[in-house]
């Protein structure tokens, strides 16, 4: 009986070790897949192409903007966007922020290699519900879904 119990214990321990190794090896990929499955990423040559293809791309994005990169959450209103603006200034209808009023954080649920860390500290204003930063002619825009929902609720209550 001792021999059988020992073999069973070794089998159980071996199976546990194999599961643990598999979890360590595969776990990060599964987490990455799970996080990314609720995100949609697109690139466009122009602002007009982006707006024609995807209704969620903001209307304030100039048609002549180029090199558009757009990442959105499909389960909320979190967004990241970059574009090259030929004029090197915020689009019409956007508001500039008073000095020292920047620093609106980007949604933590979205990460993209093309959206630089720390750019949110350089917020220069807002375009619709997006916070924006402008570096030369490169526009960085981000939208936090929770803040958008709070603003929309406040607008409904004000009516």
Tab-separated table of C-alpha atoms in Angstrom:
chain	number	residue	atom	x	y	z
A	1	UNK	CA	0.000	0.000	0.000
A	2	UNK	CA	2.869	2.350	0.819
A	3	UNK	CA	4.258	1.951	-2.696
A	4	UNK	CA	0.942	2.822	-4.339
A	5	UNK	CA	0.375	5.825	-2.064
A	6	UNK	CA	3.885	7.041	-2.822
A	7	UNK	CA	3.323	6.733	-6.566
A	8	UNK	CA	0.016	8.599	-6.319
A	9	UNK	CA	1.680	11.348	-4.291
A	10	UNK	CA	4.481	11.651	-6.866
A	11	UNK	CA	1.963	11.730	-9.719
A	12	UNK	CA	-0.077	14.444	-8.019
A	13	UNK	CA	3.050	16.469	-7.226
A	14	UNK	CA	4.349	16.042	-10.783
A	15	UNK	CA	1.014	17.124	-12.246
A	16	UNK	CA	0.952	20.148	-9.948
A	17	UNK	CA	4.461	21.129	-11.037
A	18	UNK	CA	3.532	20.758	-14.734
A	19	UNK	CA	0.452	22.959	-14.254
A	20	UNK	CA	2.529	25.564	-12.405
A	21	UNK	CA	5.165	25.658	-15.166
A	22	UNK	CA	2.452	25.947	-17.826
A	23	UNK	CA	0.766	28.784	-15.916
A	24	UNK	CA	4.039	30.706	-15.678
A	25	UNK	CA	4.804	30.162	-19.372
A	26	UNK	CA	1.331	30.769	-20.795
A	27	UNK	CA	-0.230	33.052	-18.168
A	28	UNK	CA	1.197	36.367	-19.417
A	29	UNK	CA	0.100	35.601	-22.976
A	30	UNK	CA	-3.416	34.766	-21.806
A	31	UNK	CA	-3.579	37.985	-19.763
A	32	UNK	CA	-2.321	39.991	-22.758
A	33	UNK	CA	-4.923	38.351	-25.016
A	34	UNK	CA	-7.699	38.945	-22.496
A	35	UNK	CA	-6.788	42.612	-22.015
A	36	UNK	CA	-6.423	43.196	-25.752
A	37	UNK	CA	-9.610	41.476	-26.856
A	38	UNK	CA	-11.683	44.487	-25.780
A	39	UNK	CA	-9.575	46.937	-27.756
A	40	UNK	CA	-9.641	48.027	-31.364
A	41	UNK	CA	-6.613	49.641	-32.984
A	42	UNK	CA	-6.462	51.334	-36.381
A	43	UNK	CA	-4.080	53.404	-38.481
A	44	UNK	CA	-5.042	55.838	-41.224
A	45	UNK	CA	-3.229	58.000	-43.752
A	46	UNK	CA	-5.542	60.977	-43.188
A	47	UNK	CA	-8.145	62.383	-40.847
A	48	UNK	CA	-10.813	62.149	-43.534
A	49	UNK	CA	-10.034	58.437	-44.067
A	50	UNK	CA	-10.182	57.803	-40.314
A	51	UNK	CA	-13.564	59.522	-39.926
A	52	UNK	CA	-14.975	57.782	-43.014
A	53	UNK	CA	-13.915	54.356	-41.727
A	54	UNK	CA	-14.737	54.599	-38.036
A	55	UNK	CA	-17.603	56.612	-36.549
A	56	UNK	CA	-15.895	56.705	-33.131
A	57	UNK	CA	-12.986	58.791	-34.476
A	58	UNK	CA	-13.669	62.319	-33.198
A	59	UNK	CA	-15.230	64.813	-35.633
A	60	UNK	CA	-12.800	67.533	-34.486
A	61	UNK	CA	-9.869	65.674	-36.071
A	62	UNK	CA	-8.899	67.729	-39.158
A	63	UNK	CA	-9.411	66.031	-42.514
A	64	UNK	CA	-5.855	66.967	-43.525
A	65	UNK	CA	-4.282	65.374	-40.427
A	66	UNK	CA	-1.936	62.527	-41.340
A	67	UNK	CA	-0.368	59.445	-39.753
A	68	UNK	CA	-3.379	58.741	-37.549
A	69	UNK	CA	-3.138	56.041	-34.888
A	70	UNK	CA	-6.249	55.250	-32.909
A	71	UNK	CA	-6.876	52.845	-30.049
A	72	UNK	CA	-10.226	52.435	-28.372
A	73	UNK	CA	-11.823	50.261	-25.755
A	74	UNK	CA	-14.820	48.376	-27.131
A	75	UNK	CA	-16.331	48.131	-23.661
A	76	UNK	CA	-16.173	51.806	-22.704
A	77	UNK	CA	-15.153	55.273	-23.813
A	78	UNK	CA	-11.386	55.056	-23.249
A	79	UNK	CA	-9.450	56.316	-26.290
A	80	UNK	CA	-5.887	57.133	-27.414
A	81	UNK	CA	-5.108	59.006	-30.626
A	82	UNK	CA	-2.065	60.467	-32.336
A	83	UNK	CA	-1.974	62.509	-35.526
A	84	UNK	CA	0.352	64.793	-37.403
A	85	UNK	CA	-1.203	68.237	-37.912
A	86	UNK	CA	0.259	70.173	-40.845
A	87	UNK	CA	-0.545	73.538	-39.216
A	88	UNK	CA	1.087	72.591	-35.900
A	89	UNK	CA	-1.784	74.025	-33.834
A	90	UNK	CA	-4.840	72.616	-32.096
A	91	UNK	CA	-7.818	71.953	-34.370
A	92	UNK	CA	-10.642	74.490	-34.650
A	93	UNK	CA	-13.093	74.240	-31.770
A	94	UNK	CA	-10.514	72.947	-29.293
A	95	UNK	CA	-9.796	74.898	-26.128
A	96	UNK	CA	-6.370	75.629	-24.768
A	97	UNK	CA	-5.739	75.061	-21.085
A	98	UNK	CA	-4.446	77.721	-18.726
A	99	UNK	CA	-0.767	77.204	-17.844
A	100	UNK	CA	-0.349	74.636	-15.088
A	101	UNK	CA	-3.800	73.112	-15.658
A	102	UNK	CA	-2.531	70.061	-17.549
A	103	UNK	CA	-1.731	66.619	-16.250
A	104	UNK	CA	-4.990	64.834	-17.014
A	105	UNK	CA	-4.090	61.138	-16.851
A	106	UNK	CA	-4.672	58.824	-19.788
A	107	UNK	CA	-6.879	55.792	-19.203
A	108	UNK	CA	-4.864	53.087	-17.481
A	109	UNK	CA	-6.783	50.412	-19.390
A	110	UNK	CA	-5.092	51.381	-22.671
A	111	UNK	CA	-1.413	51.131	-23.529
A	112	UNK	CA	0.236	51.584	-26.904
A	113	UNK	CA	3.908	51.748	-27.836
A	114	UNK	CA	3.170	54.776	-30.034
A	115	UNK	CA	1.572	56.758	-27.177
A	116	UNK	CA	4.450	58.121	-25.071
A	117	UNK	CA	4.562	57.712	-21.314
A	118	UNK	CA	4.343	61.057	-19.538
A	119	UNK	CA	2.801	62.980	-22.454
A	120	UNK	CA	-0.300	63.600	-20.343
A	121	UNK	CA	1.698	65.993	-18.150
A	122	UNK	CA	1.979	68.217	-21.230
A	123	UNK	CA	-1.787	68.598	-21.713
A	124	UNK	CA	-2.379	71.796	-23.666
A	125	UNK	CA	-6.162	71.791	-23.757
A	126	UNK	CA	-9.180	69.792	-24.767
A	127	UNK	CA	-11.034	68.848	-27.916
A	128	UNK	CA	-14.494	67.622	-27.053
A	129	UNK	CA	-14.043	65.077	-24.256
A	130	UNK	CA	-10.411	64.465	-25.238
A	131	UNK	CA	-7.432	65.978	-23.440
A	132	UNK	CA	-4.717	66.954	-25.887
A	133	UNK	CA	-1.004	67.686	-25.985
A	134	UNK	CA	0.799	69.176	-28.954
A	135	UNK	CA	4.533	68.646	-29.525
A	136	UNK	CA	5.582	70.451	-32.679
A	137	UNK	CA	3.014	69.273	-35.192
A	138	UNK	CA	2.360	65.966	-33.380
A	139	UNK	CA	-0.992	65.778	-31.597
A	140	UNK	CA	-1.547	63.346	-28.735
A	141	UNK	CA	-5.127	62.952	-27.520
A	142	UNK	CA	-6.658	60.762	-24.840
A	143	UNK	CA	-10.080	60.250	-23.387
A	144	UNK	CA	-10.911	58.632	-20.056
A	145	UNK	CA	-14.201	56.742	-20.264
A	146	UNK	CA	-15.162	57.309	-16.619
A	147	UNK	CA	-14.686	61.084	-16.993
A	148	UNK	CA	-16.759	61.086	-20.191
A	149	UNK	CA	-19.610	59.234	-18.516
A	150	UNK	CA	-19.529	61.632	-15.541
A	151	UNK	CA	-19.634	64.635	-17.909
A	152	UNK	CA	-22.544	63.166	-19.859
A	153	UNK	CA	-24.483	62.503	-16.633
A	154	UNK	CA	-23.846	66.078	-15.510
A	155	UNK	CA	-25.097	67.384	-18.884
A	156	UNK	CA	-28.297	65.304	-18.606
A	157	UNK	CA	-28.921	66.567	-15.065
A	158	UNK	CA	-28.400	70.166	-16.150
A	159	UNK	CA	-31.193	69.923	-18.744
